[in-house]
mmCIF file of C-alpha atoms in Angstrom:
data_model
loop_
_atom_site.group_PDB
_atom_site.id
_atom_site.type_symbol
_atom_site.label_atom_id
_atom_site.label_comp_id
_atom_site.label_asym_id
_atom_site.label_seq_id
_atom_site.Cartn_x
_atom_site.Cartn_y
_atom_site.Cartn_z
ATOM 1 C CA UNK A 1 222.286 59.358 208.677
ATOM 2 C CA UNK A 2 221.536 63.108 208.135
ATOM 3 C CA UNK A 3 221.929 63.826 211.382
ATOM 4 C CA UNK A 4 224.701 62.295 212.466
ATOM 5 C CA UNK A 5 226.540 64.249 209.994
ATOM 6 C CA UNK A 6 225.459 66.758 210.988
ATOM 7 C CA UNK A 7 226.334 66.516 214.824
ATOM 8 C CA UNK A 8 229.419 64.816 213.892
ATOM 9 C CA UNK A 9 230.986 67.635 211.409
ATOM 10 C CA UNK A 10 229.731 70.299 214.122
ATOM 11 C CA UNK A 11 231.810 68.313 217.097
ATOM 12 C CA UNK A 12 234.309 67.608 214.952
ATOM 13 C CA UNK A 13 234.230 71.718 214.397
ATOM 14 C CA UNK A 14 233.774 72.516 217.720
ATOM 15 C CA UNK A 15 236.728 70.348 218.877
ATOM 16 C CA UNK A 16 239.032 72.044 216.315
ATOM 17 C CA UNK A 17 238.622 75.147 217.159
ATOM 18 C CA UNK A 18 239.104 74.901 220.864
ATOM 19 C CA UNK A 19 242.679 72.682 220.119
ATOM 20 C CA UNK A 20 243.770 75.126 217.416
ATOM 21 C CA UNK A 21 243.384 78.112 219.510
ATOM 22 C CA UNK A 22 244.887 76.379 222.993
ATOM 23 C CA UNK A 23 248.136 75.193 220.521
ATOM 24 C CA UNK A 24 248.150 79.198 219.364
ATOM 25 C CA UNK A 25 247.829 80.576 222.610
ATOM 26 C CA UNK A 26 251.154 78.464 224.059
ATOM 27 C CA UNK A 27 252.906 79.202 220.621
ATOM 28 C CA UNK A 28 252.904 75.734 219.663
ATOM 29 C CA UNK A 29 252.167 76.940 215.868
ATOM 30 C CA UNK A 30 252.497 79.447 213.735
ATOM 31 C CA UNK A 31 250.076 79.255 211.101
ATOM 32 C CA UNK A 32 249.953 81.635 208.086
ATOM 33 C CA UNK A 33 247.187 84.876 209.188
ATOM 34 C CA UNK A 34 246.749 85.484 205.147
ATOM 35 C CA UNK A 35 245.412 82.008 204.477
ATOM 36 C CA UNK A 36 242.709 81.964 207.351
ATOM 37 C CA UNK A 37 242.054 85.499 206.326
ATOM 38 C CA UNK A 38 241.438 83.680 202.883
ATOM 39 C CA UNK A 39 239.506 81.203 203.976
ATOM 40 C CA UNK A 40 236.973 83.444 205.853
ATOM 41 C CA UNK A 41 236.288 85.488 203.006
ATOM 42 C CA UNK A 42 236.165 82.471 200.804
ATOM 43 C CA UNK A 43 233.966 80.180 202.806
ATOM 44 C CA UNK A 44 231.606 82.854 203.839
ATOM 45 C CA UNK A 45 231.317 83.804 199.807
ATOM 46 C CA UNK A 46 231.102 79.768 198.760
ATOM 47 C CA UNK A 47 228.206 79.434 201.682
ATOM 48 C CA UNK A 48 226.313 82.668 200.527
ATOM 49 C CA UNK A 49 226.052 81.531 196.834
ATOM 50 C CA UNK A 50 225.251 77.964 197.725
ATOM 51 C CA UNK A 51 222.460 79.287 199.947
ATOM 52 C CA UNK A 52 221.341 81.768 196.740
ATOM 53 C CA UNK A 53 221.843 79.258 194.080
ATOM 54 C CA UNK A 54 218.709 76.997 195.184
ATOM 55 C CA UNK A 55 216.301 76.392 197.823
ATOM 56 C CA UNK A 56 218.819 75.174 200.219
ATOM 57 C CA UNK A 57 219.311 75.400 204.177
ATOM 58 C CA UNK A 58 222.441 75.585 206.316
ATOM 59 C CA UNK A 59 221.888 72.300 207.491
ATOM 60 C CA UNK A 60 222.328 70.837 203.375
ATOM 61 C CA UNK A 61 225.961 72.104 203.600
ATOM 62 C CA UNK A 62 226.893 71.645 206.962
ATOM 63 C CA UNK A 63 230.464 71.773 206.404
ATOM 64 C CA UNK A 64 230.278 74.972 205.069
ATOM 65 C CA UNK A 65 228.318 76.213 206.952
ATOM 66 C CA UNK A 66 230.149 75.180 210.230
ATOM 67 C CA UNK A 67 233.441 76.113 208.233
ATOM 68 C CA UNK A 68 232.569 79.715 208.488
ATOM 69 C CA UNK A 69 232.185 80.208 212.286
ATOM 70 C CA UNK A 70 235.655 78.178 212.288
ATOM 71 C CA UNK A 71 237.962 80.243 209.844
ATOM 72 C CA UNK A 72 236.411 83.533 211.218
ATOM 73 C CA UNK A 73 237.234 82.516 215.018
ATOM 74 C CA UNK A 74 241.151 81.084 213.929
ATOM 75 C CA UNK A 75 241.605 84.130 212.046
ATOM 76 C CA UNK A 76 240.470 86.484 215.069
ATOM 77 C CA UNK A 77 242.552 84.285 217.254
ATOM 78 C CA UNK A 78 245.772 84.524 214.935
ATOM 79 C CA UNK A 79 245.195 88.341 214.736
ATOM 80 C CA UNK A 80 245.130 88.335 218.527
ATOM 81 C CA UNK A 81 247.695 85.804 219.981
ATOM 82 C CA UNK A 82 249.746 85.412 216.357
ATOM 83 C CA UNK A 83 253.384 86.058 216.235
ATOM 84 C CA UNK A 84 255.358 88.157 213.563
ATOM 85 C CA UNK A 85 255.833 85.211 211.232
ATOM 86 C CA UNK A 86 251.884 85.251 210.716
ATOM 87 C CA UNK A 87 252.115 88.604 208.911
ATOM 88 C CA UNK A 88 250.784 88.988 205.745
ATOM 89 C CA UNK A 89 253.754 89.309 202.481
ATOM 90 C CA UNK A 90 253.503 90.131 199.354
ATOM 91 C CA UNK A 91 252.558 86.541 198.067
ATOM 92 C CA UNK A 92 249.800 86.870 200.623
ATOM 93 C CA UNK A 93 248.756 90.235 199.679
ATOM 94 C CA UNK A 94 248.754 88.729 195.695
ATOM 95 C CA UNK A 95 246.571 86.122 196.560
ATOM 96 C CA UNK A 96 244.572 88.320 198.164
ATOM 97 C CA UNK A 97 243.698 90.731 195.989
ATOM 98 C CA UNK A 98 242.301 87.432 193.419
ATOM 99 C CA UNK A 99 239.388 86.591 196.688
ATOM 100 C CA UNK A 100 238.737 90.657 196.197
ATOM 101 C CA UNK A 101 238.069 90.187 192.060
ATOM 102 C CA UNK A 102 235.833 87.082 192.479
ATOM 103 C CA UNK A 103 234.003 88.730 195.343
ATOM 104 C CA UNK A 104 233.432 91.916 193.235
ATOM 105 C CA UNK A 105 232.743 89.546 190.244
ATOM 106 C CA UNK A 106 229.975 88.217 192.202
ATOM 107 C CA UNK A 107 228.315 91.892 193.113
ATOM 108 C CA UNK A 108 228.049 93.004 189.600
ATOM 109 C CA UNK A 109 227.048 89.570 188.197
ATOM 110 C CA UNK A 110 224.975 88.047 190.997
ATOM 111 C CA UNK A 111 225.807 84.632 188.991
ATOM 112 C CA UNK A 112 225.734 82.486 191.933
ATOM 113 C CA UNK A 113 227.064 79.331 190.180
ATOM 114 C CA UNK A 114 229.750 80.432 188.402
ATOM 115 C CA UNK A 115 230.744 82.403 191.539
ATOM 116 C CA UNK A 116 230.871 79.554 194.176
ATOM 117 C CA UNK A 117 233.177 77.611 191.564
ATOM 118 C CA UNK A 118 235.479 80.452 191.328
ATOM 119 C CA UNK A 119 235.187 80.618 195.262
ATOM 120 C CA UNK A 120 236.493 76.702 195.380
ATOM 121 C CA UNK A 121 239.754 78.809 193.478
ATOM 122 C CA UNK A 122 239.938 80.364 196.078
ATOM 123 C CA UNK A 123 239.969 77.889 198.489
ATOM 124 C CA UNK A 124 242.618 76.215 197.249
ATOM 125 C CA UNK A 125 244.578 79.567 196.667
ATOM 126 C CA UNK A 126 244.500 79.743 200.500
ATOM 127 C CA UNK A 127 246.376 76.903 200.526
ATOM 128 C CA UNK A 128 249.202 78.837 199.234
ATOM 129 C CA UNK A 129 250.879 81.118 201.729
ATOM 130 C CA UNK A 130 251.113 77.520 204.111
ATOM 131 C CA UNK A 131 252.376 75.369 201.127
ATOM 132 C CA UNK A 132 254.541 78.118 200.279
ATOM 133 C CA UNK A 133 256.004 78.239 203.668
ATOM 134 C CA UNK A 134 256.524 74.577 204.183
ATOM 135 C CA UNK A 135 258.443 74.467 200.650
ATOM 136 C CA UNK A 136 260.743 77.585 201.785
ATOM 137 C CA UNK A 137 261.235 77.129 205.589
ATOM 138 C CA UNK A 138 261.340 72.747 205.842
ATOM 139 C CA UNK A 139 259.769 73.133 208.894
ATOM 140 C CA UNK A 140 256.130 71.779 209.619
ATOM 141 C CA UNK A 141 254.102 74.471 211.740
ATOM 142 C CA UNK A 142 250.950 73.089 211.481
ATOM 143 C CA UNK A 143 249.348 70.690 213.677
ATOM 144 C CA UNK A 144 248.692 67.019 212.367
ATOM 145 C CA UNK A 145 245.791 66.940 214.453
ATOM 146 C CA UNK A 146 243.945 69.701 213.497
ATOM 147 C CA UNK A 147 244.544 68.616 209.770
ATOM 148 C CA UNK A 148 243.420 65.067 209.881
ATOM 149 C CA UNK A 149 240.125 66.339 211.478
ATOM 150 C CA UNK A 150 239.716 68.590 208.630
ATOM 151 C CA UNK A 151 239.884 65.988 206.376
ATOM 152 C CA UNK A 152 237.288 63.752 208.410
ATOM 153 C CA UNK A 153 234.599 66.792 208.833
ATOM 154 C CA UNK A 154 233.913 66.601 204.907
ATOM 155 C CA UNK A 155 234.057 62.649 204.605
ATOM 156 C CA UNK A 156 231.301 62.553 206.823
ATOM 157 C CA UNK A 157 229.640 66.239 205.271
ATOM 158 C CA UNK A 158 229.050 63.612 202.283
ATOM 159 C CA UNK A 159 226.271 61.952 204.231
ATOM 160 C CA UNK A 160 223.976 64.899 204.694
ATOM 161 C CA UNK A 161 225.323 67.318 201.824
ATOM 162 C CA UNK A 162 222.593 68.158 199.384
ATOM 163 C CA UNK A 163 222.845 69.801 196.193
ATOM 164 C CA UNK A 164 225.443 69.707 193.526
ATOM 165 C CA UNK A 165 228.036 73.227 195.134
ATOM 166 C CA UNK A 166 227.775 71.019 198.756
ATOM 167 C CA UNK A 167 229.881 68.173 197.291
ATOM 168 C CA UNK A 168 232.083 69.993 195.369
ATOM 169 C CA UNK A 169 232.712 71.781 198.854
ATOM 170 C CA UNK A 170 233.210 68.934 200.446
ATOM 171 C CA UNK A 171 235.298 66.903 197.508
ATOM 172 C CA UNK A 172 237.090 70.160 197.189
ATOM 173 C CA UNK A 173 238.277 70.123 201.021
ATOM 174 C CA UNK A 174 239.201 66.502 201.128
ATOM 175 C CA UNK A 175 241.357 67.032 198.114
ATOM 176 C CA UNK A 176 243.323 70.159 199.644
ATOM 177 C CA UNK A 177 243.289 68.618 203.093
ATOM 178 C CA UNK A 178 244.282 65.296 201.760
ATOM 179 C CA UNK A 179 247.692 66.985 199.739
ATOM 180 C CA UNK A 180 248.647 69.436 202.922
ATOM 181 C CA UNK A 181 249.021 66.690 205.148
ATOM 182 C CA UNK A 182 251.379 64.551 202.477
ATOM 183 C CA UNK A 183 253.232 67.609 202.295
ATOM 184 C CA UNK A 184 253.464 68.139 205.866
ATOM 185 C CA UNK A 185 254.766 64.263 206.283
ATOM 186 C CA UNK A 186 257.002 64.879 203.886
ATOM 187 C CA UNK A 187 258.527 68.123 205.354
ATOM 188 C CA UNK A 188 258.218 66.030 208.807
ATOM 189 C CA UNK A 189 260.403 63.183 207.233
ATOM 190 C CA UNK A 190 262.470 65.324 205.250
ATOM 191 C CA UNK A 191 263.454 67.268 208.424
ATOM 192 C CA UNK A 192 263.898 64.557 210.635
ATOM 193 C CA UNK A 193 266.564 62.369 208.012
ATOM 194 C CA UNK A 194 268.690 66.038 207.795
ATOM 195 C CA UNK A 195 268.690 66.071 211.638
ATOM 196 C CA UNK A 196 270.261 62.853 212.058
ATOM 197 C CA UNK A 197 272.839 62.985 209.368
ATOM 198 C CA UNK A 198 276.107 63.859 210.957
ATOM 199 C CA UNK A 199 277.791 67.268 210.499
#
């Protein structure tokens, strides 16, 4: 069961990246640069205590650990192919500078617990700048696709996760994942009624 898990959240990973990155490159999506950005920093923080906080390999926290070479490659693509709307605001900049205190919470403290729960913060402050722009805008740029297999990776992460921090990164995601998407309907339904009402 272990390692189907672990093939499957890889694949799953693997087929992600390759369908975010063609929908980017024909400007099919616009997805916010600060919360990738986020994520990267976040995810490579949450895998670096998990791996410190026990005898653990990456293997016991797949999803993380497969997470990482994700963000990092969407937020390289997004730099490279991204349009202006990507930009990082102020909101952006504010969250931020909170993944910069944890991070340099972590240096000075080297409390590797403490620091990969304040790194699940994080990772759902990344959420923000997209949440924030579905709220303001009405308009769903994110791909359903590319979603829903984000919230099957850490479903099936469950099978081969070991250790206390690999469930809460996995719970974490399928809670965040799970909420984006309802939002995202809901912008997709909300938009949709408004276009068909007559003028």
């Amino acid at each position: 069961m272990k390692l189907f898990s672990i093939i499957s959240v890889s694949l799953i990973t693997v087929f992600l990246t390759v369908r975010y990155i063609g929908l980017l490159s024909k400007k099919r999506i616009q997805p916010a640069l600060a919360m990738w950005i986020m994520f990267s920093t976040a995810v490579g923080m949450s895998l670096i205590t998990y791996l410190s906080s026990g005898n653990f390999s990456f293997s016991d926290n797949i999803l993380n650990s497969v997470d990482l070479i994700y963000v990092i490659t969407i937020s390289v693509a997004i730099l490279i192919l991204g349009d202006k709307s990507s930009k990082i605001n102020r909101f952006d900049a504010g969250c931020l500078i909170v993944v910069f205190l944890i991070v340099v919470f972590w240096i000075f403290t080297k409390n590797h617990i403490v620091t990969n729960f304040l790194v699940q913060i994080i990772l759902v402050i990344a959420y923000f700048p997209v949440v924030k722009r579905l709220l303001e805008t009405r308009q769903n740029t994110e791909p359903f696709i590319i979603w829903i297999g984000m919230l099957i990776a850490p479903f099936l992460s469950l099978l081969s996760s070991k250790g206390m921090l690999a469930t809460v990164y996995s719970v974490r995601a399928i809670f965040c994942v799970g909420l984006l998407l309802l939002l995202m309907l809901w912008v997709e339904i909300t938009g949709n009624k408004r276009k068909t009402q007559p003028t």
